[in-house]
mmCIF file of C-alpha atoms and ligand atoms in Angstrom:
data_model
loop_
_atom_site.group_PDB
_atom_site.id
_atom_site.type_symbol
_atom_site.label_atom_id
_atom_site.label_comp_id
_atom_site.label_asym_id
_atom_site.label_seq_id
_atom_site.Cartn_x
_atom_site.Cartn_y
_atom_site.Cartn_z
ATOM 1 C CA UNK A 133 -30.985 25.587 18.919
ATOM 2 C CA UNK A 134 -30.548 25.860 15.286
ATOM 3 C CA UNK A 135 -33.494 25.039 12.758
ATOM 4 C CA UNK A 136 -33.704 21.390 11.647
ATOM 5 C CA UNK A 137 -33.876 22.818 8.124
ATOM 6 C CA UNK A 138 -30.442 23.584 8.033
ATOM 7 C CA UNK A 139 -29.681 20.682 9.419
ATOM 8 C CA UNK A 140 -27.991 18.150 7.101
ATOM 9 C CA UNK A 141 -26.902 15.954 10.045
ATOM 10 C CA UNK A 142 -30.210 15.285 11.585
ATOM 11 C CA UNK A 143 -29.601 13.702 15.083
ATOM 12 C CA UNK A 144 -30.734 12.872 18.640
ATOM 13 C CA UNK A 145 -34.884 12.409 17.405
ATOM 14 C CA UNK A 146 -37.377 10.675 19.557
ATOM 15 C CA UNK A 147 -37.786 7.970 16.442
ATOM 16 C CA UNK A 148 -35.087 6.240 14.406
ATOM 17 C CA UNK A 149 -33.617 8.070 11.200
ATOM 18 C CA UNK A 150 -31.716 5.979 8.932
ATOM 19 C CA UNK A 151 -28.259 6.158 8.546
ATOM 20 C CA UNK A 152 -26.996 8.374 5.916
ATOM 21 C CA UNK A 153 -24.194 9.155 3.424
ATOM 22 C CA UNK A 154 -21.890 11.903 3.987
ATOM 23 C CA UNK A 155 -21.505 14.957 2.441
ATOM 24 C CA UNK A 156 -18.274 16.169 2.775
ATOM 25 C CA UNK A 157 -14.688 14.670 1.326
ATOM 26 C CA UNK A 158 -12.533 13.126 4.395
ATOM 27 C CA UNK A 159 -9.443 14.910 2.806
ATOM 28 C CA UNK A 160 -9.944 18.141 1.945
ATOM 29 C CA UNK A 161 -7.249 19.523 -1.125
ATOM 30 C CA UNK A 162 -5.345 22.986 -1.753
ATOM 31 C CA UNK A 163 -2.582 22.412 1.630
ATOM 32 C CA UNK A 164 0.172 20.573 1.232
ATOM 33 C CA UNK A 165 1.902 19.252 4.143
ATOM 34 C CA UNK A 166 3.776 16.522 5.773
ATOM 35 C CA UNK A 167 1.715 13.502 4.777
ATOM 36 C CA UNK A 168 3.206 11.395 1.951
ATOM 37 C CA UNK A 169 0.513 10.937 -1.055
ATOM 38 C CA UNK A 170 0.077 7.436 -0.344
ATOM 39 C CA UNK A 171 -0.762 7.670 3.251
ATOM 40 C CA UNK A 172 -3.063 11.049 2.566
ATOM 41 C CA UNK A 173 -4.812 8.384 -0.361
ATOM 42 C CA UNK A 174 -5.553 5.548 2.424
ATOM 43 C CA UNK A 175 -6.804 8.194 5.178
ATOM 44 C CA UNK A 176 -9.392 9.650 2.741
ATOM 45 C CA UNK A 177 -10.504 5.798 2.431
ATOM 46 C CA UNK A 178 -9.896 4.639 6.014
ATOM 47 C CA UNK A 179 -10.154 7.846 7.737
ATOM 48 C CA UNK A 180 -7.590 7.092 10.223
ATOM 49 C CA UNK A 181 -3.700 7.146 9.814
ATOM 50 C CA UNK A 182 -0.905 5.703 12.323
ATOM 51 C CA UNK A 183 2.097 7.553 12.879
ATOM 52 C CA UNK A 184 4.297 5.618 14.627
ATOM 53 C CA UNK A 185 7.096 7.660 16.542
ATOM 54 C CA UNK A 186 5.913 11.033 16.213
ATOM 55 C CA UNK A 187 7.221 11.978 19.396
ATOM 56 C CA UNK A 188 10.978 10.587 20.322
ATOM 57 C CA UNK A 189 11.661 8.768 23.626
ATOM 58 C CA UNK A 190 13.020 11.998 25.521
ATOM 59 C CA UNK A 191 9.596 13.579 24.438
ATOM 60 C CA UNK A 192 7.490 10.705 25.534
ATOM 61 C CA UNK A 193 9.106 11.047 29.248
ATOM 62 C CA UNK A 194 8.674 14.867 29.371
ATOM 63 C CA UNK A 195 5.188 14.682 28.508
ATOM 64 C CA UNK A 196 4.568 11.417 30.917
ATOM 65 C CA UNK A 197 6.250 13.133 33.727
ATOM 66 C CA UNK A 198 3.738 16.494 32.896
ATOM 67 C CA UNK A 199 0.863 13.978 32.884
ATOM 68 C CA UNK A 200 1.966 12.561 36.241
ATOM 69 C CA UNK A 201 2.121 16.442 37.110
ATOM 70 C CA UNK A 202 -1.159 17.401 35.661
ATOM 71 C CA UNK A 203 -3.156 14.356 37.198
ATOM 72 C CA UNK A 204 -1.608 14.654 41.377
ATOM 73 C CA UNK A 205 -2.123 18.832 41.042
ATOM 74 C CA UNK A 206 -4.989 18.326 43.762
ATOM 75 C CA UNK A 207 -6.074 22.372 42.855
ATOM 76 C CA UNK A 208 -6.908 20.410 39.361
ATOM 77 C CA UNK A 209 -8.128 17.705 40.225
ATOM 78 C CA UNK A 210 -11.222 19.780 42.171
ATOM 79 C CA UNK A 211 -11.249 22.253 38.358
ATOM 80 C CA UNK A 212 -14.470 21.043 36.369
ATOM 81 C CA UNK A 213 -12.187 20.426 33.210
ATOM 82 C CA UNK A 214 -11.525 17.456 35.500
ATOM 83 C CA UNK A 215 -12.932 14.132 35.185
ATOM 84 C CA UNK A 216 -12.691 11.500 37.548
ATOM 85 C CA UNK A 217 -13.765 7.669 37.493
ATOM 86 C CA UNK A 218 -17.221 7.056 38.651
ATOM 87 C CA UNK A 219 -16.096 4.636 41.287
ATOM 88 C CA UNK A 220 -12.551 4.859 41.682
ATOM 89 C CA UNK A 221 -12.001 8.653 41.197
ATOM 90 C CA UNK A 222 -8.874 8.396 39.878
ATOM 91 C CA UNK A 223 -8.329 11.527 37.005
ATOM 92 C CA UNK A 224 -9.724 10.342 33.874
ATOM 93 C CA UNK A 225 -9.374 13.002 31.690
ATOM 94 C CA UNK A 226 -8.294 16.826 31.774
ATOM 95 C CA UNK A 227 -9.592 18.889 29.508
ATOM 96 C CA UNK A 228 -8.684 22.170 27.647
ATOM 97 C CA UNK A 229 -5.115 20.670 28.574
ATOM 98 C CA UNK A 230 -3.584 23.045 26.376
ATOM 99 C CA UNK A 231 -4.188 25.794 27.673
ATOM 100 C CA UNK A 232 -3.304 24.331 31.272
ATOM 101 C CA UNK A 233 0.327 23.270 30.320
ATOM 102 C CA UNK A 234 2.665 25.094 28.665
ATOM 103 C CA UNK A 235 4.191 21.579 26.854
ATOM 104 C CA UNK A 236 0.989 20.893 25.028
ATOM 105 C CA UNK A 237 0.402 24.399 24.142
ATOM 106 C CA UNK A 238 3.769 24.181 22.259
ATOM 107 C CA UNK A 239 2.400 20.572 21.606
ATOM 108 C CA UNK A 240 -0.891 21.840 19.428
ATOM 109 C CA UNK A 241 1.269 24.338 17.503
ATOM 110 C CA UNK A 242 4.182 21.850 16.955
ATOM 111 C CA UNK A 243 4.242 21.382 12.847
ATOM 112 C CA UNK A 244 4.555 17.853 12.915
ATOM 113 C CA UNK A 245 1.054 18.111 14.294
ATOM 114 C CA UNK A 246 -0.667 21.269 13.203
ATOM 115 C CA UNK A 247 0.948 21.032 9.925
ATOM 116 C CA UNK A 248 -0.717 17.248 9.104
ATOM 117 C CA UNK A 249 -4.197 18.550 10.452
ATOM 118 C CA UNK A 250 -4.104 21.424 8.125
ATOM 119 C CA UNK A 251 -3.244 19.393 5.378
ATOM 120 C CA UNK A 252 -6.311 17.341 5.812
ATOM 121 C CA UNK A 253 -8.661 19.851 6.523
ATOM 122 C CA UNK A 254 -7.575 21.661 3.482
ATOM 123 C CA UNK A 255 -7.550 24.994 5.404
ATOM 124 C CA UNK A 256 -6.349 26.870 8.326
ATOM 125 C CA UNK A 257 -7.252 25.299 11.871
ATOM 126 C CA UNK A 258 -7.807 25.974 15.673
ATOM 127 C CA UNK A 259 -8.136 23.683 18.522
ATOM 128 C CA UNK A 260 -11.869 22.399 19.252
ATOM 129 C CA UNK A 261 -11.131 20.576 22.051
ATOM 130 C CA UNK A 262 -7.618 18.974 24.163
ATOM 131 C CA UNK A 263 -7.928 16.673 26.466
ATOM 132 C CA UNK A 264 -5.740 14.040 28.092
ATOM 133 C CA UNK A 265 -7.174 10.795 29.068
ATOM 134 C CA UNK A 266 -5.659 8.386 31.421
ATOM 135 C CA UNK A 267 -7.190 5.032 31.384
ATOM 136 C CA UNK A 268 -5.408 3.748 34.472
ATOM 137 C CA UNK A 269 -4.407 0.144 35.173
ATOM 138 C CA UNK A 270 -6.772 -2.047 36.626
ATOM 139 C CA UNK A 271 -10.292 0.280 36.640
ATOM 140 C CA UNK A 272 -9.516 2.429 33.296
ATOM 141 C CA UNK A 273 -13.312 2.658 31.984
ATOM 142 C CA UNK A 274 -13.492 2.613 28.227
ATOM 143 C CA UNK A 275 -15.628 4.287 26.062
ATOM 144 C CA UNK A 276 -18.845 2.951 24.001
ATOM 145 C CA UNK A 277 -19.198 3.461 20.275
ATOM 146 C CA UNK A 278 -19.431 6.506 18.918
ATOM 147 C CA UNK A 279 -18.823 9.053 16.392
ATOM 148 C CA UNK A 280 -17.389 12.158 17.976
ATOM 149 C CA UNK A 281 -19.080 14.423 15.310
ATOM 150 C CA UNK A 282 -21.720 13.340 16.160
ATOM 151 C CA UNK A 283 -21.874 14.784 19.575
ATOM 152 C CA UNK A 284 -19.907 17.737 18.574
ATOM 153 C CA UNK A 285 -22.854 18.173 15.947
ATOM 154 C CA UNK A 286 -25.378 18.048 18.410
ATOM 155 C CA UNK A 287 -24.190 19.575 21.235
ATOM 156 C CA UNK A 288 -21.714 22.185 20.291
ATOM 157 C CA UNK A 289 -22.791 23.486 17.045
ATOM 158 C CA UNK A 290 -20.493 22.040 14.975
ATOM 159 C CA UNK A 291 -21.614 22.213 11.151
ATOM 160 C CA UNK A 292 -20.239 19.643 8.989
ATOM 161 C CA UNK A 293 -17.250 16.895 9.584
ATOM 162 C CA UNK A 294 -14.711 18.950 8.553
ATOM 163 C CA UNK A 295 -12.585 18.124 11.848
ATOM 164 C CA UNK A 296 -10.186 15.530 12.782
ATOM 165 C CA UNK A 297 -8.452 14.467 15.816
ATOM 166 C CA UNK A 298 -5.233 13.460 16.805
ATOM 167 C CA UNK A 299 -4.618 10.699 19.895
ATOM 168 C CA UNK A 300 -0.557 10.660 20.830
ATOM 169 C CA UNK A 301 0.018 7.475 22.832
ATOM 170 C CA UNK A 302 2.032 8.598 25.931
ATOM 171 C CA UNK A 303 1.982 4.678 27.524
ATOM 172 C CA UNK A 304 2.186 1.644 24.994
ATOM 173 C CA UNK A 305 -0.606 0.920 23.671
ATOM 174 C CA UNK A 306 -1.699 -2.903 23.913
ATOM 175 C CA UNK A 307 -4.689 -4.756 22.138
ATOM 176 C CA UNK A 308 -5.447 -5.641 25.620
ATOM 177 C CA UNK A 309 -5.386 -2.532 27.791
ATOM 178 C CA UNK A 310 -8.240 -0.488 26.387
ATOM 179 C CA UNK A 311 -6.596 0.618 23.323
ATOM 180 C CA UNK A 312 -9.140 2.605 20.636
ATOM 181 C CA UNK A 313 -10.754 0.576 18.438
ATOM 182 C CA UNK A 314 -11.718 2.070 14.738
ATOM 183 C CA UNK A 315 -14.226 1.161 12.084
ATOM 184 C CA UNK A 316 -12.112 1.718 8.996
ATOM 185 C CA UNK A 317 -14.187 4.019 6.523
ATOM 186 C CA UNK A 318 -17.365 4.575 8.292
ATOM 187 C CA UNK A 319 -16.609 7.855 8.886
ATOM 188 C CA UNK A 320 -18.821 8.108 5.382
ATOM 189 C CA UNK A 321 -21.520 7.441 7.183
ATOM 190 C CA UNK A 322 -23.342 9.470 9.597
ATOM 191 C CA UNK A 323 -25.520 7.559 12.038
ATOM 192 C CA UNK A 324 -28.376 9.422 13.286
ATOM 193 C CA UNK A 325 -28.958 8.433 17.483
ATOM 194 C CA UNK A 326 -31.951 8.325 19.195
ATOM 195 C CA UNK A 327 -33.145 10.466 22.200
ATOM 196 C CA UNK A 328 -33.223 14.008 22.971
ATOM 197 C CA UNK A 329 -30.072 15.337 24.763
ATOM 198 C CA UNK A 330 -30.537 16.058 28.467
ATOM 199 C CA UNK A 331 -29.175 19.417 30.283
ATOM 200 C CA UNK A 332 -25.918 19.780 30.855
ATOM 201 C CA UNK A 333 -25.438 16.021 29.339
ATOM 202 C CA UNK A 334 -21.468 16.920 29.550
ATOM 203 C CA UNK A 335 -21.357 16.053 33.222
ATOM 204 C CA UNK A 336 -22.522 12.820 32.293
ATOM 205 C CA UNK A 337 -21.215 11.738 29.006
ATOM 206 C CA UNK A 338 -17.803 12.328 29.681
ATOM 207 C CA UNK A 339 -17.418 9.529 31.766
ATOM 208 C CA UNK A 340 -20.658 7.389 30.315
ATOM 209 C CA UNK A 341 -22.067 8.424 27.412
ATOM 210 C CA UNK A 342 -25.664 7.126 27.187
ATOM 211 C CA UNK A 343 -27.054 9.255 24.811
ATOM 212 C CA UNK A 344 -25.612 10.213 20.982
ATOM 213 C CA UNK A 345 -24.898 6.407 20.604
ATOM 214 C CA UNK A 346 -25.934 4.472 17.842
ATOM 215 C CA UNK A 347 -28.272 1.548 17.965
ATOM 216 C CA UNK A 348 -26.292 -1.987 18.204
ATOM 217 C CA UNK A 349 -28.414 -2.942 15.119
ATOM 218 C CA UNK A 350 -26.381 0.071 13.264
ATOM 219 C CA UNK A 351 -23.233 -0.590 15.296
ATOM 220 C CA UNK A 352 -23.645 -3.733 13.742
ATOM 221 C CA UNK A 353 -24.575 -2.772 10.393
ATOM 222 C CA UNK A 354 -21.001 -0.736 10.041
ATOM 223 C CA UNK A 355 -19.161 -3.240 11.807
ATOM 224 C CA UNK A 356 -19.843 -5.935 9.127
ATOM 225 C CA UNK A 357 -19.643 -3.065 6.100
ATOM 226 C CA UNK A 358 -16.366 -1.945 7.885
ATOM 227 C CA UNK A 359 -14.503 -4.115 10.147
ATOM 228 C CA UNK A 360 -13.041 -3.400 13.019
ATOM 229 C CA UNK A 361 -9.265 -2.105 13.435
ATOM 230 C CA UNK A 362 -7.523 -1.613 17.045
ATOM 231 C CA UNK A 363 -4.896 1.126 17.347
ATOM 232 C CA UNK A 364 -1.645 -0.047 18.558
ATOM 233 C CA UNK A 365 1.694 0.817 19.215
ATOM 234 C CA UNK A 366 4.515 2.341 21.309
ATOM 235 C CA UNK A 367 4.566 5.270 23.625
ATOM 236 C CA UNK A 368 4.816 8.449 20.608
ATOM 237 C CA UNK A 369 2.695 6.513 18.337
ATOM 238 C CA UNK A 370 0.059 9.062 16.817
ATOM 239 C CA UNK A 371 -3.858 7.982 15.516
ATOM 240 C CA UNK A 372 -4.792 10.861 13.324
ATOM 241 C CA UNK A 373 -8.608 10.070 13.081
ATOM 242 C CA UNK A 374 -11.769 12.188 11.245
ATOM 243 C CA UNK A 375 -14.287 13.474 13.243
ATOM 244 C CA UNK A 376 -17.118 10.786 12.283
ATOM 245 C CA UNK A 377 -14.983 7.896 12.453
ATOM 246 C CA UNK A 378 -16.826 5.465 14.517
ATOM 247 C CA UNK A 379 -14.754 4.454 17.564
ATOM 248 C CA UNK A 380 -14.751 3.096 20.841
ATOM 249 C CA UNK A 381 -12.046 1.245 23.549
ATOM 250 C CA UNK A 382 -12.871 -1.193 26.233
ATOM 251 C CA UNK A 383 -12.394 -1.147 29.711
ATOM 252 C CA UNK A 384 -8.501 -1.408 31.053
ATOM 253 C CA UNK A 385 -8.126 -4.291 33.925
ATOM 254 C CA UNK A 386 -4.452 -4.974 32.940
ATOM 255 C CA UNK A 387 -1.621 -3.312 35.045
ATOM 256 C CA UNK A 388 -0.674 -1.139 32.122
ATOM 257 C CA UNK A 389 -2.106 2.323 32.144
ATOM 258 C CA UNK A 390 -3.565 3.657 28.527
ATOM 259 C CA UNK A 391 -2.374 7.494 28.483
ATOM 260 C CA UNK A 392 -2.976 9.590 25.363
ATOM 261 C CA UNK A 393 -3.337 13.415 24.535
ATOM 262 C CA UNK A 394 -5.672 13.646 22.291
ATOM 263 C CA UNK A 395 -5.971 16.971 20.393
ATOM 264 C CA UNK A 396 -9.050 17.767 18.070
ATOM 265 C CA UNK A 397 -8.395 20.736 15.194
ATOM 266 C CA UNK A 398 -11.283 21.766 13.715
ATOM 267 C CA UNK A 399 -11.248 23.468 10.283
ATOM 268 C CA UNK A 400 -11.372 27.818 10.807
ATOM 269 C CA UNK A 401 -14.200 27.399 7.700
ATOM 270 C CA UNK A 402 -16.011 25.040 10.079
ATOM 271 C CA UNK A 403 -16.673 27.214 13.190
ATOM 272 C CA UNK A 404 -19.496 26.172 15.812
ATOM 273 C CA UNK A 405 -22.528 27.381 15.574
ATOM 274 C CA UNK A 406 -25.719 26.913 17.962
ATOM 275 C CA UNK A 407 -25.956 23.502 18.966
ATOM 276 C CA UNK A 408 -28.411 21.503 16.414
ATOM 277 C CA UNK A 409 -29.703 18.999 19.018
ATOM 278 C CA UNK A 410 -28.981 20.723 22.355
ATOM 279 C CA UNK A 411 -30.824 23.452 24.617
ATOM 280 C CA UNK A 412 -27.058 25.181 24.956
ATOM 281 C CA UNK A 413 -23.825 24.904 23.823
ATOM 282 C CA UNK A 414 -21.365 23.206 26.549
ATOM 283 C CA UNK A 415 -19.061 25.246 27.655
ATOM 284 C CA UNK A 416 -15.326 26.506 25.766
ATOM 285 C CA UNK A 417 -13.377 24.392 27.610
ATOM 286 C CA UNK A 418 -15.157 21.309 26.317
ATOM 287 C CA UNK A 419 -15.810 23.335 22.887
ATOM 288 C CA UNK A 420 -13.684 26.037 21.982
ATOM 289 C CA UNK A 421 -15.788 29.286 20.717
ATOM 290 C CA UNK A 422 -13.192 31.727 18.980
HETATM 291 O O1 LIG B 501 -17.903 14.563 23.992
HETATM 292 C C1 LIG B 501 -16.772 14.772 23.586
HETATM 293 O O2 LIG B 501 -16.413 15.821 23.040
HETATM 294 C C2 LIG B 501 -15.733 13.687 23.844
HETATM 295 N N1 LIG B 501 -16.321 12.407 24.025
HETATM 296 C C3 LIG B 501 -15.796 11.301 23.525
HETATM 297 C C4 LIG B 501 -16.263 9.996 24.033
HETATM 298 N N2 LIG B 501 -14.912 11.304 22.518
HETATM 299 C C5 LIG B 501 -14.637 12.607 21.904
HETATM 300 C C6 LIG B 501 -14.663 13.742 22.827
HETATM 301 O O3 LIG B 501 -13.452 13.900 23.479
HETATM 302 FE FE1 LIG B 502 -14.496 9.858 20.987
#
């Protein structure tokens, strides 16, 4: 575990720590890229963008038909970089997808999303983490608030927020089946959580994560300071999001399933490092080591 003193993202301590400012820009300059000036301008202040049709409609059905591919492969389903719903145990997610399926290995290097990841970061870039999520119809569990950097902080070593994420919407995405609601500009603020992080937490947090979330009083705190956004839009709708954006999605009990890959580049400047708040790191396919 690395030293606290190093530490300028203190987290997961037996007593409260107040929130606190970050550090680090949410843009990064010196790579130009796709992103118009405007739209780079409002993600440095909202930390999210929306780009709506990134993928055409003969893209969306190749990669819903390798979804539908990925999630009956029964030799995958049984792979731990499988996660299945607690009750129903229907796929959930799928992680380290791109390195699973050829598409979204061409998918991660494809400049109309590497290309906008680098510009933001402000530097080369390698893939944290891939994952798809499926949210099915009916029993799609959501997730609770939470800052992704957080955890990635914590429990895989990850030094500063100099990482953002990218969610491509592979099934429309509805304000009422579980789509991913945003707190524009808190990703400015880092919100300490409270409690130490058990062994091995990944086997728990990825389908209910009850530790490395914020208190409601802070929740609500932001929420007030920030509002509350929902992320909406047609299949091949992009959310490009920074890594301490505070997010969450509720549960899906419509028909409509809410299927996204969601592909997380981390900055080549900002490689993990021993986990600050964790006994070990989790393992590559959660947290890519290079
Ligand atoms: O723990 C993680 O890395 C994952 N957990 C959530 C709820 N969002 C980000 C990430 O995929
Ligand atoms: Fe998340």
């Amino acid at each position: 575990m690395t030293l606290s003193t190093q530490d300028r993202y203190r987290t997961r301590t037996r007593d409260r720590l107040e929130p606190m400012a970050r550090v680090e820009p949410t843009v990064w300059s010196g790579v130009d890229g796709p992103i118009d000036a405007e739209t780079l301008v409002a993600h440095d202040t909202r930390g999210f963008s929306v780009f709506r049709d990134l993928l055409g409609p003969s893209e969306v059905r190749a990669f819903q038909d390798e979804l539908l591919r990925l999630s009956t492969d029964d030799k995958l389903k049984a792979d731990e970089r499988t996660i299945v719903e607690p009750k129903s145990q229907e796929v959930r997610s799928i992680f380290e997808v791109h390195r699973i399926s050829d598409l979204i290995a061409e998918l991660v290097r494809d400049p109309r999303v590497i290309e906008r990841a680098r510009q933001i970061l402000g530097s080369d870039v390698y893939v944290h983490q891939s994952r798809i999520n499926y949210m099915p119809g009916f029993r799609g569990k959501g997730f609770y608030w939470h800052s992704d950097f957080e955890t990635w902080h914590a429990e895989d070593g990850m030094p500063c927020p100099r990482a953002v994420s990218m969610s491509i919407a592979l099934t429309d995405n509805f304000p009422f089946n579980g789509g991913l609601m945003v707190m524009p500009g808190s990703q400015r603020t880092f919100v300490p959580c409270v409690g130490e992080t058990p062994d091995e937490h990944y086997k728990a947090s990825l389908s209910m994560q009850e530790i490395g979330v914020p208190s409601e009083a802070d929740i609500a705190t932001l929420a007030n300071a920030c509002g509350i956004e929902q992320f909406t839009g047609p299949a091949g709708s992009a959310l490009m999001f920074d890594s301490n954006v505070m997010h969450g999605s509720g549960s899906n009990i419509t028909p409509f399933p809410r299927s996204n890959i969601f592909i997380v580049f981390n900055s080549v400047e900002n490689e993990l490092v021993e986990p600050f708040a964790a006994a070990k790191p989790r393992p590559s396919f959660i947290a890519a080591r290079r």
